[in-house]
């Protein structure tokens, strides 16, 4: 089935094609990130932005990717309280910082990620995923996209 977001964006076929291609490029194979790490970013950025639509879409994907539905739900509520590796938590800290205070990001943010073993390719991919979900969350919110009737809502926290 076609999601309500893609249906809404179909009014501009070229923009939809670009948006879907960007999504595929980031999420179909998020290497050097794992699928679970890309979904962590999608869920946490969406929760930070208050986008229940995207949390409900990506929460189950995170649960499948990490093989732990309870962990996925804990991440949606507050990733800082979830049982995550320090390395993943730092990655999410940067995604939230980019979401909340983009103009305040500096080279120091990149250096902090490097200290936790992230290389430049992973940092670029994580930044691109976070930026993409900030875009999608704003599309959903601004266009009033409603969740599909059969989509289970997920409880999430502000993550700020």
JSON list of C-alpha atoms in Angstrom, two decimals:
[
{"chain": "A", "resi": 1, "resn": "UNK", "atom": "CA", "xyz": [0.00, 0.00, 0.00]},
{"chain": "A", "resi": 2, "resn": "UNK", "atom": "CA", "xyz": [1.04, 3.59, -0.46]},
{"chain": "A", "resi": 3, "resn": "UNK", "atom": "CA", "xyz": [1.41, 5.62, 2.72]},
{"chain": "A", "resi": 4, "resn": "UNK", "atom": "CA", "xyz": [-0.62, 8.75, 3.30]},
{"chain": "A", "resi": 5, "resn": "UNK", "atom": "CA", "xyz": [2.55, 10.84, 3.12]},
{"chain": "A", "resi": 6, "resn": "UNK", "atom": "CA", "xyz": [3.47, 9.56, -0.34]},
{"chain": "A", "resi": 7, "resn": "UNK", "atom": "CA", "xyz": [-0.12, 10.01, -1.48]},
{"chain": "A", "resi": 8, "resn": "UNK", "atom": "CA", "xyz": [-0.11, 13.61, -0.25]},
{"chain": "A", "resi": 9, "resn": "UNK", "atom": "CA", "xyz": [3.22, 14.33, -1.96]},
{"chain": "A", "resi": 10, "resn": "UNK", "atom": "CA", "xyz": [1.98, 12.80, -5.22]},
{"chain": "A", "resi": 11, "resn": "UNK", "atom": "CA", "xyz": [0.51, 16.19, -6.15]},
{"chain": "A", "resi": 12, "resn": "UNK", "atom": "CA", "xyz": [4.06, 17.07, -7.23]},
{"chain": "A", "resi": 13, "resn": "UNK", "atom": "CA", "xyz": [5.30, 13.99, -9.08]},
{"chain": "A", "resi": 14, "resn": "UNK", "atom": "CA", "xyz": [8.87, 15.22, -9.53]},
{"chain": "A", "resi": 15, "resn": "UNK", "atom": "CA", "xyz": [9.23, 16.19, -5.89]},
{"chain": "A", "resi": 16, "resn": "UNK", "atom": "CA", "xyz": [7.74, 12.84, -4.82]},
{"chain": "A", "resi": 17, "resn": "UNK", "atom": "CA", "xyz": [10.16, 10.96, -7.07]},
{"chain": "A", "resi": 18, "resn": "UNK", "atom": "CA", "xyz": [13.09, 12.87, -5.56]},
{"chain": "A", "resi": 19, "resn": "UNK", "atom": "CA", "xyz": [11.85, 12.35, -2.01]},
{"chain": "A", "resi": 20, "resn": "UNK", "atom": "CA", "xyz": [11.37, 8.60, -2.50]},
{"chain": "A", "resi": 21, "resn": "UNK", "atom": "CA", "xyz": [14.79, 8.29, -4.17]},
{"chain": "A", "resi": 22, "resn": "UNK", "atom": "CA", "xyz": [16.40, 10.15, -1.26]},
{"chain": "A", "resi": 23, "resn": "UNK", "atom": "CA", "xyz": [14.62, 7.88, 1.23]},
{"chain": "A", "resi": 24, "resn": "UNK", "atom": "CA", "xyz": [15.82, 4.77, -0.65]},
{"chain": "A", "resi": 25, "resn": "UNK", "atom": "CA", "xyz": [19.38, 6.07, -0.85]},
{"chain": "A", "resi": 26, "resn": "UNK", "atom": "CA", "xyz": [19.50, 6.62, 2.91]},
{"chain": "A", "resi": 27, "resn": "UNK", "atom": "CA", "xyz": [17.39, 3.82, 4.35]},
{"chain": "A", "resi": 28, "resn": "UNK", "atom": "CA", "xyz": [17.46, 0.85, 1.94]},
{"chain": "A", "resi": 29, "resn": "UNK", "atom": "CA", "xyz": [21.17, 0.38, 2.61]},
{"chain": "A", "resi": 30, "resn": "UNK", "atom": "CA", "xyz": [22.36, 2.85, 5.23]},
{"chain": "A", "resi": 31, "resn": "UNK", "atom": "CA", "xyz": [25.95, 1.55, 5.18]},
{"chain": "A", "resi": 32, "resn": "UNK", "atom": "CA", "xyz": [28.19, 2.30, 7.02]},
{"chain": "A", "resi": 33, "resn": "UNK", "atom": "CA", "xyz": [25.40, 2.55, 9.59]},
{"chain": "A", "resi": 34, "resn": "UNK", "atom": "CA", "xyz": [23.33, -0.52, 10.35]},
{"chain": "A", "resi": 35, "resn": "UNK", "atom": "CA", "xyz": [19.63, -0.55, 9.52]},
{"chain": "A", "resi": 36, "resn": "UNK", "atom": "CA", "xyz": [18.95, -0.40, 13.27]},
{"chain": "A", "resi": 37, "resn": "UNK", "atom": "CA", "xyz": [21.14, 2.70, 13.68]},
{"chain": "A", "resi": 38, "resn": "UNK", "atom": "CA", "xyz": [19.39, 4.47, 10.78]},
{"chain": "A", "resi": 39, "resn": "UNK", "atom": "CA", "xyz": [16.00, 3.59, 12.28]},
{"chain": "A", "resi": 40, "resn": "UNK", "atom": "CA", "xyz": [17.17, 4.78, 15.71]},
{"chain": "A", "resi": 41, "resn": "UNK", "atom": "CA", "xyz": [17.87, 8.17, 14.16]},
{"chain": "A", "resi": 42, "resn": "UNK", "atom": "CA", "xyz": [14.52, 8.22, 12.32]},
{"chain": "A", "resi": 43, "resn": "UNK", "atom": "CA", "xyz": [12.59, 7.43, 15.51]},
{"chain": "A", "resi": 44, "resn": "UNK", "atom": "CA", "xyz": [14.48, 9.81, 17.79]},
{"chain": "A", "resi": 45, "resn": "UNK", "atom": "CA", "xyz": [14.41, 12.75, 15.36]},
{"chain": "A", "resi": 46, "resn": "UNK", "atom": "CA", "xyz": [10.70, 12.16, 14.75]},
{"chain": "A", "resi": 47, "resn": "UNK", "atom": "CA", "xyz": [9.97, 11.94, 18.48]},
{"chain": "A", "resi": 48, "resn": "UNK", "atom": "CA", "xyz": [11.96, 15.12, 19.07]},
{"chain": "A", "resi": 49, "resn": "UNK", "atom": "CA", "xyz": [9.85, 16.87, 16.44]},
{"chain": "A", "resi": 50, "resn": "UNK", "atom": "CA", "xyz": [6.61, 15.45, 17.87]},
{"chain": "A", "resi": 51, "resn": "UNK", "atom": "CA", "xyz": [5.86, 13.58, 14.64]},
{"chain": "A", "resi": 52, "resn": "UNK", "atom": "CA", "xyz": [3.68, 10.68, 15.77]},
{"chain": "A", "resi": 53, "resn": "UNK", "atom": "CA", "xyz": [3.13, 9.68, 12.13]},
{"chain": "A", "resi": 54, "resn": "UNK", "atom": "CA", "xyz": [6.82, 8.94, 11.56]},
{"chain": "A", "resi": 55, "resn": "UNK", "atom": "CA", "xyz": [7.36, 7.40, 15.00]},
{"chain": "A", "resi": 56, "resn": "UNK", "atom": "CA", "xyz": [4.46, 5.01, 14.29]},
{"chain": "A", "resi": 57, "resn": "UNK", "atom": "CA", "xyz": [5.96, 4.12, 10.90]},
{"chain": "A", "resi": 58, "resn": "UNK", "atom": "CA", "xyz": [9.56, 3.73, 12.03]},
{"chain": "A", "resi": 59, "resn": "UNK", "atom": "CA", "xyz": [9.06, 2.31, 15.53]},
{"chain": "A", "resi": 60, "resn": "UNK", "atom": "CA", "xyz": [8.09, -1.13, 14.15]},
{"chain": "A", "resi": 61, "resn": "UNK", "atom": "CA", "xyz": [10.98, -0.96, 11.68]},
{"chain": "A", "resi": 62, "resn": "UNK", "atom": "CA", "xyz": [13.35, -0.25, 14.54]},
{"chain": "A", "resi": 63, "resn": "UNK", "atom": "CA", "xyz": [11.87, -3.13, 16.54]},
{"chain": "A", "resi": 64, "resn": "UNK", "atom": "CA", "xyz": [12.43, -5.49, 13.59]},
{"chain": "A", "resi": 65, "resn": "UNK", "atom": "CA", "xyz": [15.93, -4.20, 12.88]},
{"chain": "A", "resi": 66, "resn": "UNK", "atom": "CA", "xyz": [17.14, -4.51, 16.47]},
{"chain": "A", "resi": 67, "resn": "UNK", "atom": "CA", "xyz": [15.10, -7.63, 17.21]},
{"chain": "A", "resi": 68, "resn": "UNK", "atom": "CA", "xyz": [13.85, -6.10, 20.44]},
{"chain": "A", "resi": 69, "resn": "UNK", "atom": "CA", "xyz": [10.39, -4.48, 20.46]},
{"chain": "A", "resi": 70, "resn": "UNK", "atom": "CA", "xyz": [10.74, -3.40, 24.11]},
{"chain": "A", "resi": 71, "resn": "UNK", "atom": "CA", "xyz": [13.99, -1.59, 23.33]},
{"chain": "A", "resi": 72, "resn": "UNK", "atom": "CA", "xyz": [12.40, 0.13, 20.32]},
{"chain": "A", "resi": 73, "resn": "UNK", "atom": "CA", "xyz": [9.52, 1.38, 22.46]},
{"chain": "A", "resi": 74, "resn": "UNK", "atom": "CA", "xyz": [11.96, 2.56, 25.15]},
{"chain": "A", "resi": 75, "resn": "UNK", "atom": "CA", "xyz": [13.91, 4.50, 22.52]},
{"chain": "A", "resi": 76, "resn": "UNK", "atom": "CA", "xyz": [10.71, 6.17, 21.30]},
{"chain": "A", "resi": 77, "resn": "UNK", "atom": "CA", "xyz": [9.88, 7.22, 24.87]},
{"chain": "A", "resi": 78, "resn": "UNK", "atom": "CA", "xyz": [13.40, 8.49, 25.71]},
{"chain": "A", "resi": 79, "resn": "UNK", "atom": "CA", "xyz": [16.54, 7.10, 24.10]},
{"chain": "A", "resi": 80, "resn": "UNK", "atom": "CA", "xyz": [18.62, 8.41, 27.03]},
{"chain": "A", "resi": 81, "resn": "UNK", "atom": "CA", "xyz": [16.85, 5.95, 29.33]},
{"chain": "A", "resi": 82, "resn": "UNK", "atom": "CA", "xyz": [16.98, 3.03, 26.88]},
{"chain": "A", "resi": 83, "resn": "UNK", "atom": "CA", "xyz": [19.58, 0.28, 27.10]},
{"chain": "A", "resi": 84, "resn": "UNK", "atom": "CA", "xyz": [21.76, 1.48, 24.21]},
{"chain": "A", "resi": 85, "resn": "UNK", "atom": "CA", "xyz": [25.48, 1.29, 23.67]},
{"chain": "A", "resi": 86, "resn": "UNK", "atom": "CA", "xyz": [27.27, 4.55, 24.53]},
{"chain": "A", "resi": 87, "resn": "UNK", "atom": "CA", "xyz": [28.37, 4.81, 20.90]},
{"chain": "A", "resi": 88, "resn": "UNK", "atom": "CA", "xyz": [24.76, 4.78, 19.66]},
{"chain": "A", "resi": 89, "resn": "UNK", "atom": "CA", "xyz": [23.64, 7.19, 22.38]},
{"chain": "A", "resi": 90, "resn": "UNK", "atom": "CA", "xyz": [26.28, 9.72, 21.28]},
{"chain": "A", "resi": 91, "resn": "UNK", "atom": "CA", "xyz": [25.10, 9.37, 17.69]},
{"chain": "A", "resi": 92, "resn": "UNK", "atom": "CA", "xyz": [21.54, 10.11, 18.83]},
{"chain": "A", "resi": 93, "resn": "UNK", "atom": "CA", "xyz": [22.72, 13.04, 20.96]},
{"chain": "A", "resi": 94, "resn": "UNK", "atom": "CA", "xyz": [24.12, 14.60, 17.79]},
{"chain": "A", "resi": 95, "resn": "UNK", "atom": "CA", "xyz": [20.92, 13.90, 15.84]},
{"chain": "A", "resi": 96, "resn": "UNK", "atom": "CA", "xyz": [18.85, 15.62, 18.55]},
{"chain": "A", "resi": 97, "resn": "UNK", "atom": "CA", "xyz": [21.28, 18.54, 18.72]},
{"chain": "A", "resi": 98, "resn": "UNK", "atom": "CA", "xyz": [21.06, 18.97, 14.94]},
{"chain": "A", "resi": 99, "resn": "UNK", "atom": "CA", "xyz": [17.26, 18.83, 15.18]},
{"chain": "A", "resi": 100, "resn": "UNK", "atom": "CA", "xyz": [16.93, 21.32, 18.03]},
{"chain": "A", "resi": 101, "resn": "UNK", "atom": "CA", "xyz": [19.85, 23.69, 17.47]},
{"chain": "A", "resi": 102, "resn": "UNK", "atom": "CA", "xyz": [21.20, 23.32, 13.93]},
{"chain": "A", "resi": 103, "resn": "UNK", "atom": "CA", "xyz": [22.99, 26.70, 13.88]},
{"chain": "A", "resi": 104, "resn": "UNK", "atom": "CA", "xyz": [24.97, 25.77, 16.99]},
{"chain": "A", "resi": 105, "resn": "UNK", "atom": "CA", "xyz": [26.60, 22.66, 15.50]},
{"chain": "A", "resi": 106, "resn": "UNK", "atom": "CA", "xyz": [30.38, 22.86, 15.15]},
{"chain": "A", "resi": 107, "resn": "UNK", "atom": "CA", "xyz": [33.39, 20.78, 14.30]},
{"chain": "A", "resi": 108, "resn": "UNK", "atom": "CA", "xyz": [33.44, 19.76, 17.98]},
{"chain": "A", "resi": 109, "resn": "UNK", "atom": "CA", "xyz": [30.30, 17.68, 17.34]},
{"chain": "A", "resi": 110, "resn": "UNK", "atom": "CA", "xyz": [32.13, 15.76, 14.62]},
{"chain": "A", "resi": 111, "resn": "UNK", "atom": "CA", "xyz": [35.16, 15.28, 16.88]},
{"chain": "A", "resi": 112, "resn": "UNK", "atom": "CA", "xyz": [32.96, 13.89, 19.66]},
{"chain": "A", "resi": 113, "resn": "UNK", "atom": "CA", "xyz": [31.54, 11.30, 17.27]},
{"chain": "A", "resi": 114, "resn": "UNK", "atom": "CA", "xyz": [35.06, 10.38, 16.14]},
{"chain": "A", "resi": 115, "resn": "UNK", "atom": "CA", "xyz": [36.03, 9.85, 19.80]},
{"chain": "A", "resi": 116, "resn": "UNK", "atom": "CA", "xyz": [33.38, 7.13, 19.92]},
{"chain": "A", "resi": 117, "resn": "UNK", "atom": "CA", "xyz": [34.73, 5.40, 16.83]},
{"chain": "A", "resi": 118, "resn": "UNK", "atom": "CA", "xyz": [32.50, 6.88, 14.14]},
{"chain": "A", "resi": 119, "resn": "UNK", "atom": "CA", "xyz": [34.31, 7.54, 10.88]},
{"chain": "A", "resi": 120, "resn": "UNK", "atom": "CA", "xyz": [33.55, 10.36, 8.46]},
{"chain": "A", "resi": 121, "resn": "UNK", "atom": "CA", "xyz": [31.37, 8.21, 6.20]},
{"chain": "A", "resi": 122, "resn": "UNK", "atom": "CA", "xyz": [29.19, 7.14, 9.14]},
{"chain": "A", "resi": 123, "resn": "UNK", "atom": "CA", "xyz": [28.99, 10.72, 10.43]},
{"chain": "A", "resi": 124, "resn": "UNK", "atom": "CA", "xyz": [27.89, 11.93, 7.01]},
{"chain": "A", "resi": 125, "resn": "UNK", "atom": "CA", "xyz": [25.25, 9.21, 6.68]},
{"chain": "A", "resi": 126, "resn": "UNK", "atom": "CA", "xyz": [23.90, 9.83, 10.20]},
{"chain": "A", "resi": 127, "resn": "UNK", "atom": "CA", "xyz": [23.71, 13.55, 9.53]},
{"chain": "A", "resi": 128, "resn": "UNK", "atom": "CA", "xyz": [21.92, 12.95, 6.23]},
{"chain": "A", "resi": 129, "resn": "UNK", "atom": "CA", "xyz": [19.39, 10.61, 7.89]},
{"chain": "A", "resi": 130, "resn": "UNK", "atom": "CA", "xyz": [18.71, 13.12, 10.66]},
{"chain": "A", "resi": 131, "resn": "UNK", "atom": "CA", "xyz": [18.31, 15.95, 8.15]},
{"chain": "A", "resi": 132, "resn": "UNK", "atom": "CA", "xyz": [16.00, 13.84, 5.97]},
{"chain": "A", "resi": 133, "resn": "UNK", "atom": "CA", "xyz": [13.67, 13.03, 8.87]},
{"chain": "A", "resi": 134, "resn": "UNK", "atom": "CA", "xyz": [13.61, 16.67, 9.89]},
{"chain": "A", "resi": 135, "resn": "UNK", "atom": "CA", "xyz": [12.38, 17.40, 6.36]},
{"chain": "A", "resi": 136, "resn": "UNK", "atom": "CA", "xyz": [9.82, 14.58, 6.36]},
{"chain": "A", "resi": 137, "resn": "UNK", "atom": "CA", "xyz": [8.53, 15.48, 9.84]},
{"chain": "A", "resi": 138, "resn": "UNK", "atom": "CA", "xyz": [7.93, 19.02, 8.67]},
{"chain": "A", "resi": 139, "resn": "UNK", "atom": "CA", "xyz": [6.11, 17.85, 5.55]},
{"chain": "A", "resi": 140, "resn": "UNK", "atom": "CA", "xyz": [3.86, 15.61, 7.65]},
{"chain": "A", "resi": 141, "resn": "UNK", "atom": "CA", "xyz": [3.14, 18.38, 10.14]},
{"chain": "A", "resi": 142, "resn": "UNK", "atom": "CA", "xyz": [2.71, 21.24, 7.68]},
{"chain": "A", "resi": 143, "resn": "UNK", "atom": "CA", "xyz": [0.46, 19.25, 5.34]},
{"chain": "A", "resi": 144, "resn": "UNK", "atom": "CA", "xyz": [-1.61, 17.70, 8.12]},
{"chain": "A", "resi": 145, "resn": "UNK", "atom": "CA", "xyz": [-0.88, 14.14, 7.00]},
{"chain": "A", "resi": 146, "resn": "UNK", "atom": "CA", "xyz": [-2.89, 11.74, 9.12]},
{"chain": "A", "resi": 147, "resn": "UNK", "atom": "CA", "xyz": [-1.79, 8.25, 10.06]},
{"chain": "A", "resi": 148, "resn": "UNK", "atom": "CA", "xyz": [-3.29, 5.34, 8.19]},
{"chain": "A", "resi": 149, "resn": "UNK", "atom": "CA", "xyz": [-6.30, 3.85, 9.98]},
{"chain": "A", "resi": 150, "resn": "UNK", "atom": "CA", "xyz": [-4.55, 0.53, 10.55]},
{"chain": "A", "resi": 151, "resn": "UNK", "atom": "CA", "xyz": [-1.28, 2.03, 11.85]},
{"chain": "A", "resi": 152, "resn": "UNK", "atom": "CA", "xyz": [-0.77, 1.50, 15.58]},
{"chain": "A", "resi": 153, "resn": "UNK", "atom": "CA", "xyz": [0.20, 4.74, 17.34]},
{"chain": "A", "resi": 154, "resn": "UNK", "atom": "CA", "xyz": [3.39, 4.66, 19.41]},
{"chain": "A", "resi": 155, "resn": "UNK", "atom": "CA", "xyz": [3.98, 6.44, 22.69]},
{"chain": "A", "resi": 156, "resn": "UNK", "atom": "CA", "xyz": [6.94, 8.76, 22.41]},
{"chain": "A", "resi": 157, "resn": "UNK", "atom": "CA", "xyz": [8.69, 11.48, 24.39]},
{"chain": "A", "resi": 158, "resn": "UNK", "atom": "CA", "xyz": [10.07, 14.87, 23.46]},
{"chain": "A", "resi": 159, "resn": "UNK", "atom": "CA", "xyz": [13.73, 13.67, 23.48]},
{"chain": "A", "resi": 160, "resn": "UNK", "atom": "CA", "xyz": [15.03, 17.20, 24.10]}
]
